[in-house]
CSV table of C-alpha atoms and ligand atoms in Angstrom, one decimal:
chain,number,residue,atom,x,y,z
A,1,MET,CA,0.0,0.0,0.0
A,2,LYS,CA,2.8,2.3,1.0
A,3,GLU,CA,4.6,1.5,-2.2
A,4,LYS,CA,1.6,2.3,-4.2
A,5,TRP,CA,1.3,5.8,-2.6
A,6,LYS,CA,4.9,6.3,-3.1
A,7,SER,CA,4.7,5.6,-6.8
A,8,ILE,CA,1.6,7.9,-7.1
A,9,TRP,CA,3.5,10.6,-5.3
A,10,TYR,CA,6.5,10.1,-7.5
A,11,LYS,CA,4.3,10.4,-10.6
A,12,LEU,CA,2.7,13.6,-9.2
A,13,ARG,CA,6.2,15.1,-8.7
A,14,SER,CA,6.8,14.8,-12.4
A,15,MET,CA,7.5,18.2,-13.9
A,16,ARG,CA,5.4,17.3,-16.9
A,17,ILE,CA,2.3,16.6,-14.9
A,18,GLN,CA,2.8,19.8,-12.8
A,19,VAL,CA,3.3,22.0,-15.8
A,20,PHE,CA,0.3,20.4,-17.4
A,21,ALA,CA,-1.9,21.0,-14.4
A,22,VAL,CA,-0.7,24.6,-13.9
A,23,VAL,CA,-1.1,25.6,-17.6
A,24,PHE,CA,-4.6,24.0,-17.6
A,25,LEU,CA,-5.8,25.6,-14.4
A,26,VAL,CA,-4.3,29.0,-15.3
A,27,GLY,CA,-6.0,28.7,-18.7
A,28,ILE,CA,-9.4,27.4,-17.6
A,29,LEU,CA,-10.1,29.2,-14.3
A,30,PRO,CA,-10.4,32.7,-15.8
A,31,VAL,CA,-12.7,31.4,-18.5
A,32,ILE,CA,-15.0,29.8,-15.9
A,33,LEU,CA,-14.9,32.9,-13.7
A,34,PHE,CA,-15.5,35.3,-16.6
A,35,SER,CA,-18.3,33.3,-18.2
A,36,ASN,CA,-20.0,33.0,-14.8
A,37,ILE,CA,-19.9,36.8,-14.3
A,38,VAL,CA,-21.2,37.4,-17.9
A,39,VAL,CA,-24.1,35.0,-17.5
A,40,LYS,CA,-25.1,36.5,-14.2
A,41,ALA,CA,-24.9,40.0,-15.5
A,42,TYR,CA,-26.9,39.1,-18.6
A,43,ASN,CA,-29.6,37.4,-16.5
A,44,ALA,CA,-29.9,40.4,-14.2
A,45,GLN,CA,-30.0,42.7,-17.1
A,46,ILE,CA,-32.9,40.9,-18.9
A,47,ILE,CA,-34.9,40.6,-15.7
A,48,SER,CA,-34.4,44.3,-14.7
A,49,GLN,CA,-35.3,45.3,-18.3
A,50,LYS,CA,-38.6,43.4,-18.1
A,51,THR,CA,-39.4,44.6,-14.6
A,52,ASN,CA,-38.8,48.2,-15.7
A,53,GLU,CA,-41.2,47.8,-18.6
A,54,LEU,CA,-43.9,46.4,-16.4
A,55,LYS,CA,-43.4,49.1,-13.8
A,56,ALA,CA,-44.0,51.7,-16.5
A,57,TYR,CA,-47.3,49.9,-17.5
A,58,GLY,CA,-48.2,49.6,-13.9
A,59,ASN,CA,-47.8,53.3,-13.5
A,60,VAL,CA,-50.0,53.9,-16.5
A,61,ILE,CA,-52.8,51.7,-15.1
A,62,SER,CA,-52.4,53.4,-11.7
A,63,ASN,CA,-52.7,56.9,-13.2
A,64,LEU,CA,-55.7,55.8,-15.3
A,65,ALA,CA,-57.4,54.2,-12.2
A,66,LEU,CA,-56.9,57.5,-10.3
A,67,SER,CA,-57.9,59.8,-13.0
A,68,THR,CA,-61.0,57.9,-14.0
A,69,GLY,CA,-62.2,57.4,-10.5
A,70,TYR,CA,-62.1,53.6,-11.1
A,71,LEU,CA,-61.0,53.1,-7.5
A,72,SER,CA,-64.2,54.7,-6.1
A,73,GLY,CA,-66.4,52.4,-8.2
A,74,GLN,CA,-66.6,54.3,-11.6
A,75,GLU,CA,-66.6,52.2,-14.7
A,76,SER,CA,-63.5,52.7,-16.9
A,77,ASP,CA,-62.9,51.1,-20.3
A,78,ALA,CA,-59.5,52.5,-20.4
A,79,VAL,CA,-58.4,50.9,-17.2
A,80,GLU,CA,-60.0,47.6,-18.2
A,81,ARG,CA,-58.4,47.6,-21.6
A,82,GLU,CA,-55.0,48.6,-20.5
A,83,SER,CA,-55.0,45.9,-17.8
A,84,GLU,CA,-56.1,43.2,-20.3
A,85,GLU,CA,-53.6,44.3,-22.8
A,86,VAL,CA,-50.7,44.2,-20.3
A,87,ALA,CA,-51.8,40.8,-19.0
A,88,ASN,CA,-52.0,39.4,-22.5
A,89,ALA,CA,-48.7,40.9,-23.7
A,90,TYR,CA,-46.8,39.5,-20.8
A,91,GLN,CA,-48.7,36.3,-20.3
A,92,GLY,CA,-49.5,37.5,-16.9
A,93,ARG,CA,-52.2,38.7,-14.6
A,94,VAL,CA,-53.1,42.2,-13.5
A,95,LEU,CA,-55.0,42.9,-10.2
A,96,ILE,CA,-56.2,46.3,-8.9
A,97,VAL,CA,-56.9,46.6,-5.2
A,98,ASP,CA,-58.8,49.6,-3.7
A,99,SER,CA,-58.1,51.3,-0.3
A,100,ASN,CA,-60.2,48.6,1.5
A,101,LEU,CA,-57.9,45.9,0.1
A,102,ARG,CA,-60.8,44.7,-2.1
A,103,VAL,CA,-59.9,43.3,-5.5
A,104,ILE,CA,-61.8,45.5,-8.0
A,105,LYS,CA,-60.1,44.1,-11.1
A,106,ASP,CA,-58.6,40.7,-11.8
A,107,THR,CA,-57.7,39.9,-15.5
A,108,TYR,CA,-58.3,36.2,-14.6
A,109,GLY,CA,-61.7,37.2,-13.2
A,110,LEU,CA,-61.1,34.9,-10.1
A,111,GLU,CA,-60.5,37.2,-7.2
A,112,GLU,CA,-62.8,40.2,-7.9
A,113,GLY,CA,-64.7,41.3,-4.9
A,114,LYS,CA,-62.4,39.4,-2.5
A,115,THR,CA,-60.0,40.9,-0.1
A,116,ALA,CA,-56.3,40.8,-1.0
A,117,ILE,CA,-54.2,40.4,2.1
A,118,SER,CA,-50.8,39.7,0.7
A,119,THR,CA,-47.9,41.2,2.7
A,120,GLU,CA,-46.7,43.3,-0.3
A,121,VAL,CA,-50.2,45.0,-0.7
A,122,ILE,CA,-50.3,45.8,3.0
A,123,GLN,CA,-46.8,47.2,2.9
A,124,CYS,CA,-47.8,49.4,0.0
A,125,PHE,CA,-50.2,51.3,2.2
A,126,TYR,CA,-47.6,51.9,4.8
A,127,SER,CA,-44.8,53.0,2.6
A,128,PRO,CA,-46.2,54.4,-0.6
A,129,ASP,CA,-42.8,55.3,-2.2
A,130,SER,CA,-41.7,51.8,-2.9
A,131,GLU,CA,-42.6,49.0,-5.2
A,132,TYR,CA,-42.3,45.3,-4.3
A,133,ILE,CA,-41.0,42.5,-6.4
A,134,ASN,CA,-41.3,38.9,-5.3
A,135,GLU,CA,-41.1,35.6,-7.1
A,136,ILE,CA,-43.7,32.9,-6.9
A,137,GLY,CA,-42.7,29.8,-8.8
A,138,ASP,CA,-42.1,30.7,-12.4
A,139,TYR,CA,-43.9,34.0,-11.8
A,140,THR,CA,-42.6,37.4,-10.7
A,141,GLN,CA,-45.0,39.7,-9.0
A,142,LEU,CA,-44.8,43.5,-9.0
A,143,THR,CA,-46.8,45.5,-6.5
A,144,ILE,CA,-47.2,49.2,-7.2
A,145,PRO,CA,-49.0,51.6,-4.9
A,146,ILE,CA,-51.6,53.9,-6.4
A,147,VAL,CA,-50.8,57.3,-4.8
A,148,ASP,CA,-53.1,60.2,-5.0
A,149,SER,CA,-50.8,63.0,-5.9
A,150,ALA,CA,-53.1,65.7,-4.4
A,151,THR,CA,-53.4,64.1,-1.0
A,152,GLY,CA,-50.3,61.9,-1.1
A,153,SER,CA,-52.3,59.0,0.4
A,154,VAL,CA,-52.4,55.5,-1.0
A,155,SER,CA,-55.7,54.8,-2.7
A,156,GLY,CA,-55.0,51.3,-3.8
A,157,ALA,CA,-52.4,49.1,-5.5
A,158,VAL,CA,-51.8,47.5,-8.9
A,159,LEU,CA,-50.4,43.9,-8.8
A,160,ILE,CA,-48.9,42.6,-12.0
A,161,SER,CA,-47.5,39.1,-12.1
A,162,PHE,CA,-45.8,37.8,-15.2
A,163,SER,CA,-44.4,34.5,-16.3
A,164,MET,CA,-40.7,34.0,-16.2
A,165,LYS,CA,-40.9,30.9,-18.4
A,166,SER,CA,-39.9,32.4,-21.7
A,167,LEU,CA,-37.2,34.4,-20.0
A,168,ASN,CA,-35.8,31.3,-18.2
A,169,LEU,CA,-35.8,29.5,-21.6
A,170,LEU,CA,-33.8,32.3,-23.1
A,171,VAL,CA,-31.3,32.3,-20.3
A,172,GLU,CA,-31.1,28.5,-20.5
A,173,SER,CA,-30.3,28.6,-24.2
A,174,VAL,CA,-27.7,31.3,-23.6
A,175,ASN,CA,-26.2,29.2,-20.9
A,176,TYR,CA,-26.2,26.1,-23.1
A,177,ARG,CA,-24.3,27.9,-25.9
A,178,LEU,CA,-21.9,29.3,-23.4
A,179,LEU,CA,-21.3,25.8,-22.0
A,180,LEU,CA,-20.5,24.6,-25.5
A,181,ILE,CA,-18.0,27.4,-26.1
A,182,MET,CA,-16.4,26.7,-22.7
A,183,ALA,CA,-16.1,23.0,-23.5
A,184,ALA,CA,-14.4,23.9,-26.8
A,185,ILE,CA,-12.0,26.3,-25.0
A,186,ALA,CA,-11.4,23.7,-22.3
A,187,ILE,CA,-10.4,21.1,-25.0
A,188,PHE,CA,-8.2,23.6,-26.6
A,189,ILE,CA,-6.4,24.5,-23.3
A,190,LEU,CA,-6.2,20.8,-22.5
A,191,LEU,CA,-4.5,20.1,-25.8
A,192,PHE,CA,-2.2,23.1,-25.4
A,193,ALA,CA,-1.2,22.2,-21.8
A,194,TYR,CA,-0.5,18.6,-23.0
A,195,LEU,CA,1.7,19.7,-25.9
A,196,TYR,CA,3.4,22.4,-23.9
A,197,SER,CA,4.3,20.2,-20.9
A,198,ASN,CA,5.5,17.6,-23.4
A,199,PHE,CA,7.6,20.2,-25.2
A,200,LEU,CA,9.1,21.4,-21.9
A,201,SER,CA,10.0,18.0,-20.6
A,202,LYS,CA,11.3,16.6,-23.8
A,203,PRO,CA,14.9,17.9,-23.4
A,204,LEU,CA,15.0,16.4,-19.9
A,205,THR,CA,14.0,13.0,-21.3
A,206,LYS,CA,16.6,13.3,-24.0
A,207,MET,CA,19.2,14.2,-21.4
A,208,ARG,CA,18.3,11.2,-19.3
A,209,ASN,CA,18.6,8.9,-22.3
A,210,THR,CA,22.0,10.3,-23.1
A,211,ILE,CA,23.1,9.9,-19.5
A,212,ASP,CA,21.8,6.3,-19.5
A,213,ASN,CA,23.8,5.7,-22.7
A,214,VAL,CA,27.0,7.0,-21.1
A,215,THR,CA,26.3,4.9,-18.0
A,216,ASN,CA,25.8,1.8,-20.2
A,217,GLY,CA,29.3,2.4,-21.5
A,218,ASP,CA,28.9,4.4,-24.6
A,219,PRO,CA,30.8,7.7,-24.1
A,220,ASP,CA,30.7,8.6,-27.8
A,221,VAL,CA,27.4,10.5,-27.4
A,222,SER,CA,26.7,14.2,-27.3
A,223,LEU,CA,23.8,16.3,-26.5
A,224,SER,CA,22.4,19.1,-28.7
A,225,LEU,CA,19.5,20.8,-27.0
A,226,SER,CA,18.6,24.3,-28.0
A,227,THR,CA,14.9,24.8,-27.1
A,228,TYR,CA,15.7,27.2,-24.2
A,229,SER,CA,18.8,29.1,-23.3
A,230,GLU,CA,19.0,27.4,-19.9
A,231,VAL,CA,18.7,24.0,-21.5
A,232,ALA,CA,21.3,24.9,-24.1
A,233,THR,CA,23.7,25.9,-21.3
A,234,ILE,CA,23.1,22.6,-19.5
A,235,SER,CA,23.6,20.8,-22.8
A,236,ASP,CA,26.9,22.6,-23.3
A,237,SER,CA,28.1,21.9,-19.8
A,238,PHE,CA,27.1,18.3,-20.2
A,239,ASN,CA,29.1,17.9,-23.4
A,240,LYS,CA,32.1,19.5,-21.7
A,241,MET,CA,31.7,17.0,-18.9
A,242,LEU,CA,31.5,14.2,-21.4
A,243,GLY,CA,34.6,15.4,-23.1
A,244,HIS,CA,36.4,15.5,-19.8
A,245,ILE,CA,35.2,11.9,-19.0
A,246,LYS,CA,36.4,10.8,-22.4
A,247,GLU,CA,39.8,12.5,-21.8
A,248,GLN,CA,40.1,10.8,-18.5
A,249,ASP,CA,39.1,7.5,-20.0
A,250,GLU,CA,41.8,7.9,-22.7
A,251,SER,CA,44.4,9.0,-20.2
A,252,MET,CA,43.5,6.0,-18.0
A,253,LYS,CA,44.0,3.6,-20.9
A,254,ASP,CA,47.3,5.3,-21.8
A,255,PHE,CA,48.4,5.1,-18.2
A,256,VAL,CA,47.5,1.4,-17.9
A,257,SER,CA,49.3,0.6,-21.1
A,258,ASN,CA,52.4,2.7,-20.1
A,259,VAL,CA,52.5,1.0,-16.7
A,260,SER,CA,52.2,-2.4,-18.3
A,261,HIS,CA,55.0,-1.6,-20.7
A,262,GLU,CA,57.3,-0.2,-18.0
A,263,LEU,CA,56.8,-3.2,-15.8
A,264,LYS,CA,57.1,-5.6,-18.7
A,265,THR,CA,60.6,-4.3,-19.7
A,266,PRO,CA,62.3,-5.4,-16.4
A,267,LEU,CA,60.2,-8.6,-16.4
A,268,THR,CA,61.4,-9.5,-19.9
A,269,SER,CA,65.1,-8.9,-19.0
A,270,MET,CA,64.6,-11.1,-15.9
A,271,LYS,CA,63.0,-13.8,-18.0
A,272,VAL,CA,65.9,-13.7,-20.5
A,273,LEU,CA,68.5,-13.9,-17.7
A,274,SER,CA,66.8,-16.7,-15.9
A,275,ASP,CA,66.1,-18.7,-19.1
A,276,SER,CA,69.7,-18.5,-20.1
A,277,LEU,CA,70.8,-19.7,-16.7
A,278,LEU,CA,68.2,-22.6,-16.7
A,279,SER,CA,69.1,-23.7,-20.3
A,280,GLN,CA,72.7,-24.3,-19.4
A,281,THR,CA,74.2,-26.9,-17.1
A,282,GLY,CA,77.3,-26.5,-15.1
A,283,VAL,CA,77.1,-22.7,-15.2
A,284,PRO,CA,80.1,-21.2,-13.5
A,285,GLU,CA,79.4,-19.5,-10.2
A,286,GLU,CA,80.6,-16.1,-11.4
A,287,LEU,CA,78.1,-16.1,-14.2
A,288,TYR,CA,75.3,-17.0,-11.7
A,289,GLN,CA,76.5,-14.1,-9.5
A,290,GLU,CA,76.5,-11.7,-12.4
A,291,PHE,CA,73.1,-12.7,-13.7
A,292,MET,CA,71.5,-12.7,-10.3
A,293,GLY,CA,73.0,-9.3,-9.8
A,294,ASP,CA,71.3,-8.1,-13.0
A,295,ILE,CA,68.0,-9.7,-11.9
A,296,ASN,CA,68.3,-8.0,-8.6
A,297,ASN,CA,68.8,-4.6,-10.4
A,298,GLU,CA,65.6,-5.2,-12.4
A,299,ILE,CA,63.7,-6.0,-9.2
A,300,GLU,CA,64.9,-2.8,-7.7
A,301,ARG,CA,63.8,-0.9,-10.8
A,302,MET,CA,60.3,-2.5,-10.6
A,303,THR,CA,60.1,-1.6,-6.9
A,304,GLN,CA,61.1,2.0,-7.8
A,305,ILE,CA,58.3,2.2,-10.4
A,306,ILE,CA,55.7,0.7,-8.1
A,307,ASN,CA,56.8,3.1,-5.3
A,308,ASP,CA,56.5,6.1,-7.6
A,309,LEU,CA,53.1,4.9,-8.8
A,310,LEU,CA,51.9,4.6,-5.2
A,311,SER,CA,53.2,8.1,-4.4
A,312,MET,CA,51.4,9.3,-7.5
A,313,VAL,CA,48.1,7.8,-6.5
A,314,LYS,CA,48.5,9.3,-3.0
A,315,LEU,CA,49.3,12.7,-4.5
A,316,GLU,CA,46.5,12.7,-7.1
A,317,LYS,CA,43.9,11.8,-4.6
A,318,ASN,CA,42.7,15.2,-3.4
A,319,GLN,CA,43.2,18.2,-1.2
A,320,ALA,CA,41.7,16.5,1.8
A,321,ASN,CA,45.0,14.5,2.0
A,322,MET,CA,47.0,17.7,2.6
A,323,VAL,CA,48.7,18.0,5.9
A,324,ILE,CA,49.4,21.7,6.1
A,325,THR,CA,51.8,23.1,8.7
A,326,SER,CA,53.7,26.3,8.9
A,327,CYS,CA,57.3,25.5,7.9
A,328,SER,CA,60.6,27.2,7.3
A,329,ILE,CA,61.3,26.7,3.6
A,330,ASN,CA,65.0,27.5,4.2
A,331,ASP,CA,65.3,24.6,6.7
A,332,LEU,CA,63.4,22.3,4.3
A,333,ILE,CA,65.7,23.0,1.4
A,334,GLU,CA,68.8,22.7,3.6
A,335,GLN,CA,67.8,19.3,4.8
A,336,LEU,CA,67.2,18.2,1.2
A,337,LEU,CA,70.5,19.4,0.1
A,338,LYS,CA,72.3,17.7,3.0
A,339,ARG,CA,71.0,14.4,1.7
A,340,ILE,CA,71.6,15.1,-1.9
A,341,ARG,CA,75.1,16.6,-1.5
A,342,PRO,CA,76.9,13.1,-1.5
A,343,ILE,CA,75.2,12.2,-4.8
A,344,ALA,CA,76.4,15.4,-6.4
A,345,ALA,CA,79.8,14.9,-5.0
A,346,GLU,CA,80.1,11.5,-6.8
A,347,ARG,CA,80.2,13.3,-10.1
A,348,ASN,CA,81.9,16.4,-8.8
A,349,ILE,CA,78.9,18.6,-9.3
A,350,GLU,CA,78.8,21.8,-7.3
A,351,LEU,CA,75.6,22.3,-5.4
A,352,ILE,CA,75.0,26.0,-4.5
A,353,TYR,CA,72.3,27.3,-2.2
A,354,GLU,CA,71.2,30.9,-2.1
A,355,SER,CA,68.5,32.3,0.1
A,356,PHE,CA,67.5,35.9,-0.1
A,357,ARG,CA,65.4,35.9,3.1
A,358,PRO,CA,64.0,33.5,5.7
A,359,VAL,CA,60.7,32.1,4.4
A,360,ILE,CA,57.9,30.6,6.5
A,361,ALA,CA,54.9,29.2,4.5
A,362,ASP,CA,51.9,26.9,5.0
A,363,ILE,CA,52.8,23.7,3.2
A,364,ASP,CA,52.5,19.9,3.3
A,365,GLU,CA,56.1,19.2,4.2
A,366,VAL,CA,56.3,15.7,2.8
A,367,LYS,CA,54.7,16.6,-0.6
A,368,MET,CA,56.8,19.7,-1.0
A,369,SER,CA,60.0,17.7,-0.2
A,370,ILE,CA,59.1,15.2,-2.9
A,371,ALA,CA,58.6,17.9,-5.4
A,372,LEU,CA,61.8,19.9,-4.7
A,373,ASN,CA,63.8,16.7,-4.2
A,374,ASN,CA,62.8,15.4,-7.7
A,375,LEU,CA,63.8,18.7,-9.3
A,376,ILE,CA,67.2,18.9,-7.6
A,377,ILE,CA,67.9,15.2,-8.3
A,378,ASN,CA,67.0,15.7,-11.9
A,379,ALA,CA,69.4,18.7,-12.1
A,380,ILE,CA,72.2,16.4,-11.0
A,381,LYS,CA,71.1,13.4,-13.1
A,382,TYR,CA,70.8,15.3,-16.3
A,383,ASN,CA,74.0,17.3,-15.8
A,384,TYR,CA,77.6,16.9,-17.0
A,385,ASP,CA,80.3,15.7,-14.7
A,386,ASP,CA,82.0,18.7,-12.9
A,387,GLY,CA,78.9,20.8,-13.6
A,388,TRP,CA,76.9,22.9,-11.1
A,389,VAL,CA,73.4,23.2,-9.7
A,390,ARG,CA,72.1,26.4,-8.1
A,391,VAL,CA,69.1,26.4,-5.8
A,392,THR,CA,67.7,29.9,-5.0
A,393,LEU,CA,64.9,30.8,-2.5
A,394,ASN,CA,63.1,34.1,-2.6
A,395,ALA,CA,59.7,35.5,-1.6
A,396,ASP,CA,57.4,38.4,-1.8
A,397,HIS,CA,54.4,39.2,0.3
A,398,LYS,CA,52.2,36.5,-1.4
A,399,PHE,CA,54.4,33.8,-2.7
A,400,PHE,CA,57.8,32.1,-2.3
A,401,TYR,CA,59.9,31.1,-5.3
A,402,VAL,CA,62.4,28.3,-5.6
A,403,LYS,CA,64.6,28.3,-8.6
A,404,ILE,CA,66.6,25.2,-9.6
A,405,GLN,CA,69.2,26.0,-12.2
A,406,ASP,CA,71.7,23.5,-13.7
A,407,SER,CA,74.5,23.5,-16.2
A,408,GLY,CA,73.2,20.2,-17.7
A,409,VAL,CA,72.1,18.7,-21.0
A,410,GLY,CA,69.0,20.8,-21.3
A,411,ILE,CA,65.6,19.8,-22.7
A,412,PRO,CA,64.9,20.0,-26.5
A,413,GLU,CA,62.2,22.6,-27.2
A,414,ASP,CA,59.7,20.1,-28.6
A,415,ALA,CA,59.9,17.9,-25.5
A,416,GLN,CA,59.5,20.8,-23.0
A,417,ASP,CA,55.7,20.5,-23.0
A,418,LYS,CA,55.8,16.7,-22.5
A,419,ILE,CA,58.2,16.2,-19.7
A,420,PHE,CA,55.5,16.6,-17.0
A,421,GLU,CA,53.6,13.7,-18.6
A,422,ARG,CA,53.7,10.3,-16.8
A,423,PHE,CA,56.5,8.0,-18.1
A,424,TYR,CA,57.8,10.6,-20.6
A,425,ARG,CA,61.5,10.7,-20.9
A,426,VAL,CA,63.6,12.6,-23.4
A,427,ASP,CA,66.3,10.0,-23.6
A,428,LYS,CA,65.0,6.6,-22.5
A,429,ALA,CA,68.3,4.9,-22.3
A,430,ARG,CA,69.9,7.7,-20.2
A,431,SER,CA,66.9,7.9,-17.9
A,432,ARG,CA,67.0,4.1,-17.4
A,433,GLU,CA,70.7,4.2,-16.7
A,434,THR,CA,70.2,6.8,-14.0
A,435,GLY,CA,67.3,4.8,-12.5
A,436,GLY,CA,64.6,7.2,-13.8
A,437,THR,CA,61.0,6.0,-14.1
A,438,GLY,CA,59.6,9.0,-16.0
A,439,LEU,CA,57.2,9.7,-13.1
A,440,GLY,CA,59.3,12.2,-11.2
A,441,LEU,CA,58.1,15.4,-12.8
A,442,ALA,CA,54.5,14.2,-13.0
A,443,LEU,CA,54.7,13.7,-9.2
A,444,THR,CA,56.4,17.1,-8.8
A,445,ARG,CA,53.7,18.9,-10.7
A,446,SER,CA,50.9,17.1,-8.9
A,447,ALA,CA,52.4,18.2,-5.5
A,448,ILE,CA,52.8,21.8,-6.7
A,449,LEU,CA,49.3,22.0,-8.0
A,450,LEU,CA,47.9,20.6,-4.7
A,451,HIS,CA,49.6,23.7,-3.1
A,452,ARG,CA,47.9,25.9,-5.7
A,453,GLY,CA,51.3,26.7,-7.0
A,454,SER,CA,52.9,26.8,-10.5
A,455,ILE,CA,56.0,25.5,-12.2
A,456,LYS,CA,57.8,27.1,-15.1
A,457,LEU,CA,60.6,25.8,-17.2
A,458,HIS,CA,63.3,27.4,-19.2
A,459,SER,CA,65.9,25.3,-20.9
A,460,LYS,CA,68.4,25.3,-23.7
A,461,GLU,CA,70.0,22.1,-25.0
A,462,LYS,CA,73.6,21.5,-23.9
A,463,GLU,CA,73.5,24.7,-21.8
A,464,GLY,CA,71.2,23.9,-18.9
A,465,THR,CA,67.7,24.0,-17.5
A,466,THR,CA,66.0,26.3,-15.0
A,467,PHE,CA,62.8,25.2,-13.2
A,468,THR,CA,61.0,28.0,-11.2
A,469,VAL,CA,58.4,27.0,-8.6
A,470,ARG,CA,56.0,29.5,-7.2
A,471,ILE,CA,53.9,28.6,-4.1
A,472,PRO,CA,51.5,30.8,-2.1
A,473,LEU,CA,52.7,31.6,1.4
A,474,ASN,CA,49.2,31.0,2.8
A,475,TYR,CA,47.5,27.8,1.8
A,476,ILE,CA,44.3,28.3,-0.2
A,477,THR,CA,41.8,25.7,0.7
A,478,THR,CA,39.2,26.2,-2.0
A,479,GLU,CA,39.5,27.2,-5.5
A,480,THR,CA,38.0,30.5,-6.4
B,501,LIG,P1,62.9,10.5,-14.9
B,501,LIG,O1,62.6,9.5,-13.9
B,501,LIG,O2,63.2,9.9,-16.2
B,501,LIG,O3,63.9,11.5,-14.4
B,501,LIG,P2,61.2,12.8,-14.8
B,501,LIG,O4,59.7,12.8,-14.9
B,501,LIG,O5,61.8,13.3,-13.5
B,501,LIG,O6,61.6,11.3,-15.1
B,501,LIG,O7,61.7,13.6,-16.0
B,501,LIG,C1,61.2,13.4,-17.3
B,501,LIG,C2,62.3,13.7,-18.3
B,501,LIG,O8,62.6,15.1,-18.3
B,501,LIG,C3,63.6,13.0,-18.0
B,501,LIG,O9,63.7,11.7,-18.5
B,501,LIG,C4,64.6,14.0,-18.7
B,501,LIG,O10,64.7,13.6,-20.0
B,501,LIG,C5,63.9,15.3,-18.6
B,501,LIG,N1,64.5,16.1,-17.6
B,501,LIG,C6,64.0,16.4,-16.4
B,501,LIG,N2,64.7,17.2,-15.6
B,501,LIG,C7,65.7,17.6,-16.4
B,501,LIG,C8,66.8,18.5,-16.3
B,501,LIG,N3,67.1,19.2,-15.2
B,501,LIG,N4,67.7,18.6,-17.4
B,501,LIG,C9,67.4,18.0,-18.5
B,501,LIG,N5,66.4,17.1,-18.7
B,501,LIG,C10,65.6,16.9,-17.7
C-alpha cells in the first residue's frame, strides 16, 4: 500500500504533470470565472429590463385608475383595456386593489370582490414610495401603490404578475451555448497544456537517455539541445563533462598501457636472464653471480616504479589529504641538500644554495619535499660531470619562489611540453641508466598543484635548465 502511494506521489512530482496542471488551471479558471460573471450580469439585465417595462405599464394603469375614479367604483374602459392588454402581452395577470384591500379588477376574473391580504399589498399602504418584487414559482409579482398626488395618500395598488418561463428559456439557451463554447475552450487549453508540458519535458527526457547511454558504456554520445537558453547551457556543460570523462578514460587507458609496458621491460630482462641460466648446465658461479646481480637490479627498478606509482596515487587523490603546517622553507631545502650533496659529489657537481630571506609558509612538508627533491635530483642526473646546480629561494608578500638551475644537457624545445607527462623521458636509455621512471616530474607537478602553485621551465640544449616553482605563502583551501 505504502509502495503504491509512493509511486503515485512520485508520478505527481513529475515536472510534466505539474506544468500540465498549472497551464490547464491557469487557462481554464479565468474562463469559468469570466463566463459566470457574464451569465449572471446578462440574466440580471434581462430581468431588470422586463421589470422596468412592467413598472411603466403599472404606473399607466395606476394613473388611469386614479384619473377615471375607477377606485371609487366608476366604470372605466381605459383601465380595463389597459389591464387586459398588459396581462396578454406578458402572459401574466393584473389585479387592482382599492383602499379597502378589495380586488376590483382581476384579469383572470377569479378574485374580484375578494380581499387581497398579501404582505406586499399591506406594505404598500404603509410606505407608498416603494414597489415590491417577489417571485412565486415561475412568476414574478410586481406590487405598485396607487398614490393620489393631491393628498399623497395611497388609494390602492396594482399587482402585475408575469411568467418568467420564456425568460428562463432564453437564459437557459444562452447558458447552453456558453457551455459549448467553454467546452471547446477547455479542450483547446487541455491540448495546449499537454503539448506544452511535453515540449518542456522533452529535453530532460533526451538528457536522461543520453546519461543512460553513457552509464551503459557508450561515451561517444553528445547532446544538442537548443529549445531554451537554460537547456542549451546545461547541454553545453554536459558535453564538456562528457569530453572530460572521455579524456580521463583515454588517459587512464594510456596510463595502464604505459604502466604495463614499463613493468614488462624489467620482467622481460629477468626472463631472458633466468632462461639462459636454466638452459645451461654447469654454469660457473661467477656467471650466476653476475646474472643474479642483474636480476636484482631489475627487481629494484620494478620496486622503484611501483613506489613512484603509489606516491602518485596518493598525490593525485585530493586536497583532503593535505597535511598543512607552517614550515621554514629554508630549513626544508637545507635538509634536502644535505641528503643530496653526496650524490652530487660523486660526479663532482657543485651544489650551490642561495637564500634571499627567511621564508615561512603553510605547506605539506612531505609533498613539498618530494617535489623539490625530484627537481634537484634531476638537475644532477641530467648534468655533465663537474657541472653545477644552483638552488635559490626568494619570496614576496604573497608567494615564495624556488629556482633550480643546472648546467646540464638541457631539454629539447619540442619535449618541454611533454616532460611533465607520466612516463615521458627525453632519452629513455639515459633515464634508465640513472634509474629514472619518467614519473618524477609528474609527481612534482601534482604536488605543486595541490599547493595551488605553479612550475615554469626554461631550458636550452647543452647549456642547462631552470625550473621555477611558485607557491602561495598561505595555503588556499578552496579554488576561487
Ligand atoms: P625521470 O625519472 O626519467 O627522471 P622525470 O619525470 O623526472 O623522469 O623527468 C622526465 C624527463 O625530463 C627526464 O627523462 C629527462 O629527459 C627530462 N628532464 C627532467 N629534468 C631535467 C633537467 N634538469 N635537465 C634535462 N632534462 C631533464
